[in-house]
Amino acid sequence: MTRVVVVAKRTNIARFVEDAHDPRVQLLLEQHDPVVQRWPRAHAEHQRTMDEVMRVLDADGVHVAVIENPHVAFDATDADLVITIGGDGTLLAASHDVGSVPILGVNSAPRSSVGFYCAGHAGNVASLVPAALAGRARSVRLERMQVIVDGRVRSRRVLNEALYCHASPAATSRYIVRVGRRREEHRSSGFWVGTAAGSTAAQRSAGGRVLPLTSRALQLVVREPYAAPGERFELLRAVVDPPGRIVVKSKMLEACMFLDGPYKRVDLALGEQTVFSLSPEPLTVIGLGRR
């Protein structure tokens, strides 16, 4: 029997009203405050999309395992397909538990969330999901990034990027970066390093290049570098083709990395060395067009 893992986001309404019964949130909702005015509509859209996906899967007679929290670890090794229901954040979180199994992103509330990786939506899941199950949907293989700290692999499944910075956002990030034979000591607000797939997101916002979607390069983009008068740097922006690596040594007592968002944090000590390189585990994303 075909096996599918469905990973669904928890909407803000579900998290703060249904689960936490947060009185502050409930009051803001009752007052129709603009900071929460989109929440009820997005919640309703998400529920309708979730119901539609489940109806399609039920009609196809597949075995479905539902995980209603993208930040909960799961095992997809025996699955034929992983479907995420939410936005890009949901797919990014779930992708860290996905190896060679293809993944299909369904944007459950397109008016409220970003869905660059999400080819599915409520209007097309009736045709797209069966096509994905039958192997007829187009797909793109996206390269991922491997992150090693002092010889220990911390992840082989970074799809977008890593943010490397001081543990306090108000403090200066100090580190030594090396690419090939070039080596520099930086003071900055930290840096982004990531894949081509992630180059339209934070890397682009910080001044990086948008790379072709199927590129195998990694990109380094330093945020707000500080240079003394007359000081010049060559490694504030760098695109590194494999087998090249980006090697960084922390000069901070308290540093950290965030991998694909705020939930996967790696704390770093003074002198620890981090190596960023192309991962041996690419990700197959269904329905994603070429940039």
C-alpha positions as protocol buffer text, in pm:
chain_id: "A"
residue {
  index: 1
  type: MET
  ca { x: 0 y: 0 z: 0 }
}
residue {
  index: 2
  type: THR
  ca { x: 117 y: 353 z: -80 }
}
residue {
  index: 3
  type: ARG
  ca { x: 229 y: 537 z: 233 }
}
residue {
  index: 4
  type: VAL
  ca { x: 211 y: 914 z: 273 }
}
residue {
  index: 5
  type: VAL
  ca { x: 327 y: 1133 z: 560 }
}
residue {
  index: 6
  type: VAL
  ca { x: 126 y: 1455 z: 595 }
}
residue {
  index: 7
  type: VAL
  ca { x: 296 y: 1730 z: 797 }
}
residue {
  index: 8
  type: ALA
  ca { x: 65 y: 2019 z: 881 }
}
residue {
  index: 9
  type: LYS
  ca { x: 137 y: 2352 z: 1042 }
}
residue {
  index: 10
  type: ARG
  ca { x: -32 y: 2470 z: 1360 }
}
residue {
  index: 11
  type: THR
  ca { x: -202 y: 2799 z: 1281 }
}
residue {
  index: 12
  type: ASN
  ca { x: -181 y: 3091 z: 1519 }
}
residue {
  index: 13
  type: ILE
  ca { x: -544 y: 3036 z: 1613 }
}
residue {
  index: 14
  type: ALA
  ca { x: -471 y: 2672 z: 1693 }
}
residue {
  index: 15
  type: ARG
  ca { x: -158 y: 2753 z: 1893 }
}
residue {
  index: 16
  type: PHE
  ca { x: -264 y: 3056 z: 2092 }
}
residue {
  index: 17
  type: VAL
  ca { x: -641 y: 3016 z: 2119 }
}
residue {
  index: 18
  type: GLU
  ca { x: -726 y: 2645 z: 2100 }
}
residue {
  index: 19
  type: ASP
  ca { x: -412 y: 2517 z: 2273 }
}
residue {
  index: 20
  type: ALA
  ca { x: -284 y: 2794 z: 2500 }
}
residue {
  index: 21
  type: HIS
  ca { x: -610 y: 2987 z: 2562 }
}
residue {
  index: 22
  type: ASP
  ca { x: -397 y: 3302 z: 2562 }
}
residue {
  index: 23
  type: PRO
  ca { x: -613 y: 3582 z: 2707 }
}
residue {
  index: 24
  type: ARG
  ca { x: -411 y: 3856 z: 2538 }
}
residue {
  index: 25
  type: VAL
  ca { x: -462 y: 3701 z: 2196 }
}
residue {
  index: 26
  type: GLN
  ca { x: -830 y: 3640 z: 2262 }
}
residue {
  index: 27
  type: LEU
  ca { x: -879 y: 4004 z: 2359 }
}
residue {
  index: 28
  type: LEU
  ca { x: -700 y: 4127 z: 2046 }
}
residue {
  index: 29
  type: LEU
  ca { x: -919 y: 3903 z: 1833 }
}
residue {
  index: 30
  type: GLU
  ca { x: -1236 y: 4031 z: 2000 }
}
residue {
  index: 31
  type: GLN
  ca { x: -1120 y: 4388 z: 1937 }
}
residue {
  index: 32
  type: HIS
  ca { x: -1040 y: 4307 z: 1571 }
}
residue {
  index: 33
  type: ASP
  ca { x: -694 y: 4447 z: 1628 }
}
residue {
  index: 34
  type: PRO
  ca { x: -495 y: 4478 z: 1302 }
}
residue {
  index: 35
  type: VAL
  ca { x: -207 y: 4267 z: 1436 }
}
residue {
  index: 36
  type: VAL
  ca { x: -433 y: 3958 z: 1441 }
}
residue {
  index: 37
  type: GLN
  ca { x: -703 y: 4048 z: 1189 }
}
residue {
  index: 38
  type: ARG
  ca { x: -576 y: 3796 z: 931 }
}
residue {
  index: 39
  type: TRP
  ca { x: -556 y: 3505 z: 1174 }
}
residue {
  index: 40
  type: PRO
  ca { x: -919 y: 3380 z: 1159 }
}
residue {
  index: 41
  type: ARG
  ca { x: -928 y: 3387 z: 778 }
}
residue {
  index: 42
  type: ALA
  ca { x: -592 y: 3214 z: 748 }
}
residue {
  index: 43
  type: HIS
  ca { x: -702 y: 2950 z: 1000 }
}
residue {
  index: 44
  type: ALA
  ca { x: -1021 y: 2881 z: 808 }
}
residue {
  index: 45
  type: GLU
  ca { x: -834 y: 2859 z: 476 }
}
residue {
  index: 46
  type: HIS
  ca { x: -582 y: 2621 z: 629 }
}
residue {
  index: 47
  type: GLN
  ca { x: -854 y: 2393 z: 763 }
}
residue {
  index: 48
  type: ARG
  ca { x: -1033 y: 2383 z: 427 }
}
residue {
  index: 49
  type: THR
  ca { x: -710 y: 2298 z: 246 }
}
residue {
  index: 50
  type: MET
  ca { x: -624 y: 2031 z: 502 }
}
residue {
  index: 51
  type: ASP
  ca { x: -967 y: 1873 z: 461 }
}
residue {
  index: 52
  type: GLU
  ca { x: -933 y: 1877 z: 82 }
}
residue {
  index: 53
  type: VAL
  ca { x: -592 y: 1706 z: 88 }
}
residue {
  index: 54
  type: MET
  ca { x: -722 y: 1438 z: 324 }
}
residue {
  index: 55
  type: ARG
  ca { x: -1026 y: 1376 z: 101 }
}
residue {
  index: 56
  type: VAL
  ca { x: -801 y: 1328 z: -202 }
}
residue {
  index: 57
  type: LEU
  ca { x: -574 y: 1087 z: -15 }
}
residue {
  index: 58
  type: ASP
  ca { x: -870 y: 894 z: 124 }
}
residue {
  index: 59
  type: ALA
  ca { x: -1016 y: 859 z: -227 }
}
residue {
  index: 60
  type: ASP
  ca { x: -684 y: 717 z: -348 }
}
residue {
  index: 61
  type: GLY
  ca { x: -684 y: 458 z: -68 }
}
residue {
  index: 62
  type: VAL
  ca { x: -336 y: 542 z: 62 }
}
residue {
  index: 63
  type: HIS
  ca { x: -209 y: 485 z: 416 }
}
residue {
  index: 64
  type: VAL
  ca { x: -168 y: 828 z: 577 }
}
residue {
  index: 65
  type: ALA
  ca { x: 29 y: 929 z: 886 }
}
residue {
  index: 66
  type: VAL
  ca { x: -59 y: 1282 z: 999 }
}
residue {
  index: 67
  type: ILE
  ca { x: 180 y: 1499 z: 1199 }
}
residue {
  index: 68
  type: GLU
  ca { x: 20 y: 1822 z: 1316 }
}
residue {
  index: 69
  type: ASN
  ca { x: 341 y: 2000 z: 1407 }
}
residue {
  index: 70
  type: PRO
  ca { x: 623 y: 2053 z: 1154 }
}
residue {
  index: 71
  type: HIS
  ca { x: 881 y: 2079 z: 1433 }
}
residue {
  index: 72
  type: VAL
  ca { x: 821 y: 1727 z: 1562 }
}
residue {
  index: 73
  type: ALA
  ca { x: 1073 y: 1473 z: 1431 }
}
residue {
  index: 74
  type: PHE
  ca { x: 934 y: 1191 z: 1220 }
}
residue {
  index: 75
  type: ASP
  ca { x: 1058 y: 894 z: 1019 }
}
residue {
  index: 76
  type: ALA
  ca { x: 979 y: 903 z: 647 }
}
residue {
  index: 77
  type: THR
  ca { x: 1207 y: 621 z: 533 }
}
residue {
  index: 78
  type: ASP
  ca { x: 918 y: 386 z: 448 }
}
residue {
  index: 79
  type: ALA
  ca { x: 699 y: 658 z: 292 }
}
residue {
  index: 80
  type: ASP
  ca { x: 638 y: 707 z: -79 }
}
residue {
  index: 81
  type: LEU
  ca { x: 562 y: 1077 z: -45 }
}
residue {
  index: 82
  type: VAL
  ca { x: 571 y: 1355 z: 215 }
}
residue {
  index: 83
  type: ILE
  ca { x: 309 y: 1629 z: 186 }
}
residue {
  index: 84
  type: THR
  ca { x: 341 y: 1949 z: 386 }
}
residue {
  index: 85
  type: ILE
  ca { x: 39 y: 2170 z: 445 }
}
residue {
  index: 86
  type: GLY
  ca { x: 122 y: 2526 z: 545 }
}
residue {
  index: 87
  type: GLY
  ca { x: 380 y: 2749 z: 379 }
}
residue {
  index: 88
  type: ASP
  ca { x: 753 y: 2752 z: 317 }
}
residue {
  index: 89
  type: GLY
  ca { x: 827 y: 2740 z: 688 }
}
residue {
  index: 90
  type: THR
  ca { x: 635 y: 2416 z: 721 }
}
residue {
  index: 91
  type: LEU
  ca { x: 818 y: 2257 z: 428 }
}
residue {
  index: 92
  type: LEU
  ca { x: 1158 y: 2375 z: 552 }
}
residue {
  index: 93
  type: ALA
  ca { x: 1097 y: 2234 z: 899 }
}
residue {
  index: 94
  type: ALA
  ca { x: 970 y: 1900 z: 765 }
}
residue {
  index: 95
  type: SER
  ca { x: 1252 y: 1872 z: 509 }
}
residue {
  index: 96
  type: HIS
  ca { x: 1506 y: 1807 z: 786 }
}
residue {
  index: 97
  type: ASP
  ca { x: 1338 y: 1469 z: 842 }
}
residue {
  index: 98
  type: VAL
  ca { x: 1318 y: 1383 z: 471 }
}
residue {
  index: 99
  type: GLY
  ca { x: 1595 y: 1202 z: 286 }
}
residue {
  index: 100
  type: SER
  ca { x: 1536 y: 1052 z: -58 }
}
residue {
  index: 101
  type: VAL
  ca { x: 1155 y: 1059 z: -38 }
}
residue {
  index: 102
  type: PRO
  ca { x: 998 y: 1329 z: -260 }
}
residue {
  index: 103
  type: ILE
  ca { x: 818 y: 1613 z: -88 }
}
residue {
  index: 104
  type: LEU
  ca { x: 517 y: 1812 z: -206 }
}
residue {
  index: 105
  type: GLY
  ca { x: 438 y: 2147 z: -48 }
}
residue {
  index: 106
  type: VAL
  ca { x: 78 y: 2267 z: -29 }
}
residue {
  index: 107
  type: ASN
  ca { x: 27 y: 2634 z: 55 }
}
residue {
  index: 108
  type: SER
  ca { x: -279 y: 2622 z: 277 }
}
residue {
  index: 109
  type: ALA
  ca { x: -340 y: 2998 z: 296 }
}
residue {
  index: 110
  type: PRO
  ca { x: -177 y: 3170 z: -4 }
}
residue {
  index: 111
  type: ARG
  ca { x: -314 y: 3513 z: 92 }
}
residue {
  index: 112
  type: SER
  ca { x: -133 y: 3498 z: 424 }
}
residue {
  index: 113
  type: SER
  ca { x: 183 y: 3292 z: 376 }
}
residue {
  index: 114
  type: VAL
  ca { x: 482 y: 3263 z: 145 }
}
residue {
  index: 115
  type: GLY
  ca { x: 490 y: 2945 z: -60 }
}
residue {
  index: 116
  type: PHE
  ca { x: 789 y: 2954 z: -295 }
}
residue {
  index: 117
  type: TYR
  ca { x: 845 y: 2581 z: -246 }
}
residue {
  index: 118
  type: CYS
  ca { x: 474 y: 2499 z: -249 }
}
residue {
  index: 119
  type: ALA
  ca { x: 329 y: 2391 z: -582 }
}
residue {
  index: 120
  type: GLY
  ca { x: 0 y: 2281 z: -430 }
}
residue {
  index: 121
  type: HIS
  ca { x: -298 y: 2483 z: -313 }
}
residue {
  index: 122
  type: ALA
  ca { x: -667 y: 2420 z: -255 }
}
residue {
  index: 123
  type: GLY
  ca { x: -749 y: 2468 z: -621 }
}
residue {
  index: 124
  type: ASN
  ca { x: -515 y: 2204 z: -764 }
}
residue {
  index: 125
  type: VAL
  ca { x: -457 y: 1932 z: -503 }
}
residue {
  index: 126
  type: ALA
  ca { x: -732 y: 1714 z: -655 }
}
residue {
  index: 127
  type: SER
  ca { x: -513 y: 1669 z: -964 }
}
residue {
  index: 128
  type: LEU
  ca { x: -163 y: 1735 z: -828 }
}
residue {
  index: 129
  type: VAL
  ca { x: -167 y: 1487 z: -540 }
}
residue {
  index: 130
  type: PRO
  ca { x: -272 y: 1187 z: -756 }
}
residue {
  index: 131
  type: ALA
  ca { x: -13 y: 1287 z: -1016 }
}
residue {
  index: 132
  type: ALA
  ca { x: 254 y: 1299 z: -746 }
}
residue {
  index: 133
  type: LEU
  ca { x: 152 y: 958 z: -612 }
}
residue {
  index: 134
  type: ALA
  ca { x: 166 y: 813 z: -963 }
}
residue {
  index: 135
  type: GLY
  ca { x: 507 y: 965 z: -1038 }
}
residue {
  index: 136
  type: ARG
  ca { x: 364 y: 1185 z: -1313 }
}
residue {
  index: 137
  type: ALA
  ca { x: 423 y: 1525 z: -1154 }
}
residue {
  index: 138
  type: ARG
  ca { x: 735 y: 1716 z: -1251 }
}
residue {
  index: 139
  type: SER
  ca { x: 996 y: 1759 z: -984 }
}
residue {
  index: 140
  type: VAL
  ca { x: 1322 y: 1943 z: -921 }
}
residue {
  index: 141
  type: ARG
  ca { x: 1622 y: 1816 z: -729 }
}
residue {
  index: 142
  type: LEU
  ca { x: 1742 y: 2087 z: -493 }
}
residue {
  index: 143
  type: GLU
  ca { x: 2090 y: 2078 z: -345 }
}
residue {
  index: 144
  type: ARG
  ca { x: 2120 y: 2102 z: 31 }
}
residue {
  index: 145
  type: MET
  ca { x: 2402 y: 2216 z: 256 }
}
residue {
  index: 146
  type: GLN
  ca { x: 2604 y: 2017 z: 507 }
}
residue {
  index: 147
  type: VAL
  ca { x: 2717 y: 2180 z: 831 }
}
residue {
  index: 148
  type: ILE
  ca { x: 3002 y: 2030 z: 1037 }
}
residue {
  index: 149
  type: VAL
  ca { x: 3121 y: 2175 z: 1370 }
}
residue {
  index: 150
  type: ASP
  ca { x: 3461 y: 2056 z: 1496 }
}
residue {
  index: 151
  type: GLY
  ca { x: 3431 y: 1734 z: 1296 }
}
residue {
  index: 152
  type: ARG
  ca { x: 3075 y: 1658 z: 1406 }
}
residue {
  index: 153
  type: VAL
  ca { x: 2799 y: 1666 z: 1144 }
}
residue {
  index: 154
  type: ARG
  ca { x: 2522 y: 1890 z: 1274 }
}
residue {
  index: 155
  type: SER
  ca { x: 2306 y: 1868 z: 962 }
}
residue {
  index: 156
  type: ARG
  ca { x: 2318 y: 1740 z: 607 }
}
residue {
  index: 157
  type: ARG
  ca { x: 1974 y: 1879 z: 524 }
}
residue {
  index: 158
  type: VAL
  ca { x: 1990 y: 2257 z: 522 }
}
residue {
  index: 159
  type: LEU
  ca { x: 1769 y: 2357 z: 230 }
}
residue {
  index: 160
  type: ASN
  ca { x: 1773 y: 2737 z: 255 }
}
residue {
  index: 161
  type: GLU
  ca { x: 2051 y: 2881 z: 467 }
}
residue {
  index: 162
  type: ALA
  ca { x: 2231 y: 2911 z: 797 }
}
residue {
  index: 163
  type: LEU
  ca { x: 2253 y: 3232 z: 996 }
}
residue {
  index: 164
  type: TYR
  ca { x: 2581 y: 3255 z: 1190 }
}
residue {
  index: 165
  type: CYS
  ca { x: 2598 y: 3527 z: 1454 }
}
residue {
  index: 166
  type: HIS
  ca { x: 2660 y: 3628 z: 1815 }
}
residue {
  index: 167
  type: ALA
  ca { x: 2416 y: 3480 z: 2065 }
}
residue {
  index: 168
  type: SER
  ca { x: 2293 y: 3836 z: 2131 }
}
residue {
  index: 169
  type: PRO
  ca { x: 2159 y: 4021 z: 1826 }
}
residue {
  index: 170
  type: ALA
  ca { x: 2291 y: 4349 z: 1971 }
}
residue {
  index: 171
  type: ALA
  ca { x: 2650 y: 4224 z: 1995 }
}
residue {
  index: 172
  type: THR
  ca { x: 2916 y: 4224 z: 1727 }
}
residue {
  index: 173
  type: SER
  ca { x: 2984 y: 3895 z: 1553 }
}
residue {
  index: 174
  type: ARG
  ca { x: 3358 y: 3821 z: 1537 }
}
residue {
  index: 175
  type: TYR
  ca { x: 3498 y: 3533 z: 1338 }
}
residue {
  index: 176
  type: ILE
  ca { x: 3766 y: 3419 z: 1094 }
}
residue {
  index: 177
  type: VAL
  ca { x: 3637 y: 3307 z: 755 }
}
residue {
  index: 178
  type: ARG
  ca { x: 3830 y: 3112 z: 493 }
}
residue {
  index: 179
  type: VAL
  ca { x: 3737 y: 3028 z: 134 }
}
residue {
  index: 180
  type: GLY
  ca { x: 4010 y: 2848 z: -56 }
}
residue {
  index: 181
  type: ARG
  ca { x: 4334 y: 3037 z: 9 }
}
residue {
  index: 182
  type: ARG
  ca { x: 4158 y: 3356 z: 114 }
}
residue {
  index: 183
  type: ARG
  ca { x: 4127 y: 3422 z: 486 }
}
residue {
  index: 184
  type: GLU
  ca { x: 3981 y: 3724 z: 664 }
}
residue {
  index: 185
  type: GLU
  ca { x: 3883 y: 3833 z: 1013 }
}
residue {
  index: 186
  type: HIS
  ca { x: 3543 y: 4001 z: 1024 }
}
residue {
  index: 187
  type: ARG
  ca { x: 3338 y: 4212 z: 1257 }
}
residue {
  index: 188
  type: SER
  ca { x: 2976 y: 4225 z: 1146 }
}
residue {
  index: 189
  type: SER
  ca { x: 2617 y: 4146 z: 1238 }
}
residue {
  index: 190
  type: GLY
  ca { x: 2685 y: 3789 z: 1130 }
}
residue {
  index: 191
  type: PHE
  ca { x: 2645 y: 3625 z: 794 }
}
residue {
  index: 192
  type: TRP
  ca { x: 2418 y: 3408 z: 585 }
}
residue {
  index: 193
  type: VAL
  ca { x: 2550 y: 3106 z: 400 }
}
residue {
  index: 194
  type: GLY
  ca { x: 2320 y: 2888 z: 197 }
}
residue {
  index: 195
  type: THR
  ca { x: 2213 y: 2714 z: -116 }
}
residue {
  index: 196
  type: ALA
  ca { x: 2093 y: 2834 z: -452 }
}
residue {
  index: 197
  type: ALA
  ca { x: 1737 y: 2738 z: -357 }
}
residue {
  index: 198
  type: GLY
  ca { x: 1757 y: 2977 z: -63 }
}
residue {
  index: 199
  type: SER
  ca { x: 1919 y: 3261 z: -252 }
}
residue {
  index: 200
  type: THR
  ca { x: 1589 y: 3442 z: -314 }
}
residue {
  index: 201
  type: ALA
  ca { x: 1526 y: 3475 z: 59 }
}
residue {
  index: 202
  type: ALA
  ca { x: 1758 y: 3614 z: 329 }
}
residue {
  index: 203
  type: GLN
  ca { x: 2069 y: 3605 z: 109 }
}
residue {
  index: 204
  type: ARG
  ca { x: 1903 y: 3824 z: -150 }
}
residue {
  index: 205
  type: SER
  ca { x: 1769 y: 4064 z: 114 }
}
residue {
  index: 206
  type: ALA
  ca { x: 2123 y: 4104 z: 249 }
}
residue {
  index: 207
  type: GLY
  ca { x: 2262 y: 4191 z: -95 }
}
residue {
  index: 208
  type: GLY
  ca { x: 2345 y: 3847 z: -234 }
}
residue {
  index: 209
  type: ARG
  ca { x: 2287 y: 3712 z: -582 }
}
residue {
  index: 210
  type: VAL
  ca { x: 1987 y: 3509 z: -694 }
}
residue {
  index: 211
  type: LEU
  ca { x: 2140 y: 3184 z: -822 }
}
residue {
  index: 212
  type: PRO
  ca { x: 1984 y: 2945 z: -1073 }
}
residue {
  index: 213
  type: LEU
  ca { x: 1757 y: 2704 z: -888 }
}
residue {
  index: 214
  type: THR
  ca { x: 1958 y: 2397 z: -987 }
}
residue {
  index: 215
  type: SER
  ca { x: 2298 y: 2551 z: -911 }
}
residue {
  index: 216
  type: ARG
  ca { x: 2525 y: 2345 z: -686 }
}
residue {
  index: 217
  type: ALA
  ca { x: 2702 y: 2651 z: -545 }
}
residue {
  index: 218
  type: LEU
  ca { x: 2688 y: 2786 z: -192 }
}
residue {
  index: 219
  type: GLN
  ca { x: 2675 y: 3159 z: -125 }
}
residue {
  index: 220
  type: LEU
  ca { x: 2822 y: 3362 z: 162 }
}
residue {
  index: 221
  type: VAL
  ca { x: 2667 y: 3701 z: 239 }
}
residue {
  index: 222
  type: VAL
  ca { x: 2796 y: 3906 z: 533 }
}
residue {
  index: 223
  type: ARG
  ca { x: 2548 y: 4130 z: 713 }
}
residue {
  index: 224
  type: GLU
  ca { x: 2648 y: 4487 z: 801 }
}
residue {
  index: 225
  type: PRO
  ca { x: 3026 y: 4442 z: 800 }
}
residue {
  index: 226
  type: TYR
  ca { x: 3237 y: 4689 z: 993 }
}
residue {
  index: 227
  type: ALA
  ca { x: 3555 y: 4806 z: 824 }
}
residue {
  index: 228
  type: ALA
  ca { x: 3808 y: 5041 z: 978 }
}
residue {
  index: 229
  type: PRO
  ca { x: 3926 y: 5333 z: 761 }
}
residue {
  index: 230
  type: GLY
  ca { x: 4133 y: 5192 z: 476 }
}
residue {
  index: 231
  type: GLU
  ca { x: 4034 y: 4833 z: 550 }
}
residue {
  index: 232
  type: ARG
  ca { x: 3916 y: 4625 z: 254 }
}
residue {
  index: 233
  type: PHE
  ca { x: 3756 y: 4281 z: 245 }
}
residue {
  index: 234
  type: GLU
  ca { x: 3717 y: 4025 z: -34 }
}
residue {
  index: 235
  type: LEU
  ca { x: 3493 y: 3775 z: 143 }
}
residue {
  index: 236
  type: LEU
  ca { x: 3185 y: 3981 z: 217 }
}
residue {
  index: 237
  type: ARG
  ca { x: 3013 y: 3816 z: -80 }
}
residue {
  index: 238
  type: ALA
  ca { x: 3132 y: 3485 z: -218 }
}
residue {
  index: 239
  type: VAL
  ca { x: 2983 y: 3213 z: -439 }
}
residue {
  index: 240
  type: VAL
  ca { x: 3159 y: 2881 z: -387 }
}
residue {
  index: 241
  type: ASP
  ca { x: 3129 y: 2590 z: -630 }
}
residue {
  index: 242
  type: PRO
  ca { x: 3182 y: 2232 z: -508 }
}
residue {
  index: 243
  type: PRO
  ca { x: 3403 y: 2085 z: -382 }
}
residue {
  index: 244
  type: GLY
  ca { x: 3485 y: 2423 z: -230 }
}
residue {
  index: 245
  type: ARG
  ca { x: 3399 y: 2490 z: 132 }
}
residue {
  index: 246
  type: ILE
  ca { x: 3336 y: 2788 z: 357 }
}
residue {
  index: 247
  type: VAL
  ca { x: 3530 y: 2748 z: 684 }
}
residue {
  index: 248
  type: VAL
  ca { x: 3460 y: 2972 z: 982 }
}
residue {
  index: 249
  type: LYS
  ca { x: 3620 y: 2987 z: 1326 }
}
residue {
  index: 250
  type: SER
  ca { x: 3438 y: 3164 z: 1608 }
}
residue {
  index: 251
  type: LYS
  ca { x: 3609 y: 3446 z: 1796 }
}
residue {
  index: 252
  type: MET
  ca { x: 3304 y: 3480 z: 2024 }
}
residue {
  index: 253
  type: LEU
  ca { x: 3246 y: 3337 z: 2369 }
}
residue {
  index: 254
  type: GLU
  ca { x: 2880 y: 3290 z: 2280 }
}
residue {
  index: 255
  type: ALA
  ca { x: 2785 y: 3232 z: 1919 }
}
residue {
  index: 256
  type: CYS
  ca { x: 2514 y: 3036 z: 1745 }
}
residue {
  index: 257
  type: MET
  ca { x: 2376 y: 2922 z: 1412 }
}
residue {
  index: 258
  type: PHE
  ca { x: 2015 y: 2899 z: 1304 }
}
residue {
  index: 259
  type: LEU
  ca { x: 1945 y: 2642 z: 1033 }
}
residue {
  index: 260
  type: ASP
  ca { x: 1649 y: 2707 z: 804 }
}
residue {
  index: 261
  type: GLY
  ca { x: 1473 y: 2935 z: 1046 }
}
residue {
  index: 262
  type: PRO
  ca { x: 1461 y: 3003 z: 1420 }
}
residue {
  index: 263
  type: TYR
  ca { x: 1382 y: 2653 z: 1550 }
}
residue {
  index: 264
  type: LYS
  ca { x: 1703 y: 2461 z: 1472 }
}
residue {
  index: 265
  type: ARG
  ca { x: 1971 y: 2633 z: 1677 }
}
residue {
  index: 266
  type: VAL
  ca { x: 2333 y: 2522 z: 1715 }
}
residue {
  index: 267
  type: ASP
  ca { x: 2533 y: 2689 z: 1994 }
}
residue {
  index: 268
  type: LEU
  ca { x: 2902 y: 2753 z: 1927 }
}
residue {
  index: 269
  type: ALA
  ca { x: 3195 y: 2802 z: 2165 }
}
residue {
  index: 270
  type: LEU
  ca { x: 3506 y: 3014 z: 2131 }
}
residue {
  index: 271
  type: GLY
  ca { x: 3744 y: 2859 z: 1877 }
}
residue {
  index: 272
  type: GLU
  ca { x: 3500 y: 2608 z: 1732 }
}
residue {
  index: 273
  type: GLN
  ca { x: 3532 y: 2561 z: 1359 }
}
residue {
  index: 274
  type: THR
  ca { x: 3231 y: 2530 z: 1129 }
}
residue {
  index: 275
  type: VAL
  ca { x: 3257 y: 2393 z: 776 }
}
residue {
  index: 276
  type: PHE
  ca { x: 2982 y: 2460 z: 522 }
}
residue {
  index: 277
  type: SER
  ca { x: 2981 y: 2239 z: 212 }
}
residue {
  index: 278
  type: LEU
  ca { x: 2750 y: 2081 z: -42 }
}
residue {
  index: 279
  type: SER
  ca { x: 2544 y: 1802 z: 112 }
}
residue {
  index: 280
  type: PRO
  ca { x: 2538 y: 1448 z: -28 }
}
residue {
  index: 281
  type: GLU
  ca { x: 2161 y: 1447 z: 37 }
}
residue {
  index: 282
  type: PRO
  ca { x: 1968 y: 1658 z: -217 }
}
residue {
  index: 283
  type: LEU
  ca { x: 1592 y: 1701 z: -181 }
}
residue {
  index: 284
  type: THR
  ca { x: 1334 y: 1621 z: -449 }
}
residue {
  index: 285
  type: VAL
  ca { x: 1056 y: 1880 z: -448 }
}
residue {
  index: 286
  type: ILE
  ca { x: 748 y: 1807 z: -656 }
}
residue {
  index: 287
  type: GLY
  ca { x: 591 y: 2069 z: -880 }
}
residue {
  index: 288
  type: LEU
  ca { x: 854 y: 2338 z: -828 }
}
residue {
  index: 289
  type: GLY
  ca { x: 935 y: 2525 z: -1147 }
}
residue {
  index: 290
  type: ARG
  ca { x: 1277 y: 2639 z: -1260 }
}
residue {
  index: 291
  type: ARG
  ca { x: 1384 y: 2989 z: -1166 }
}
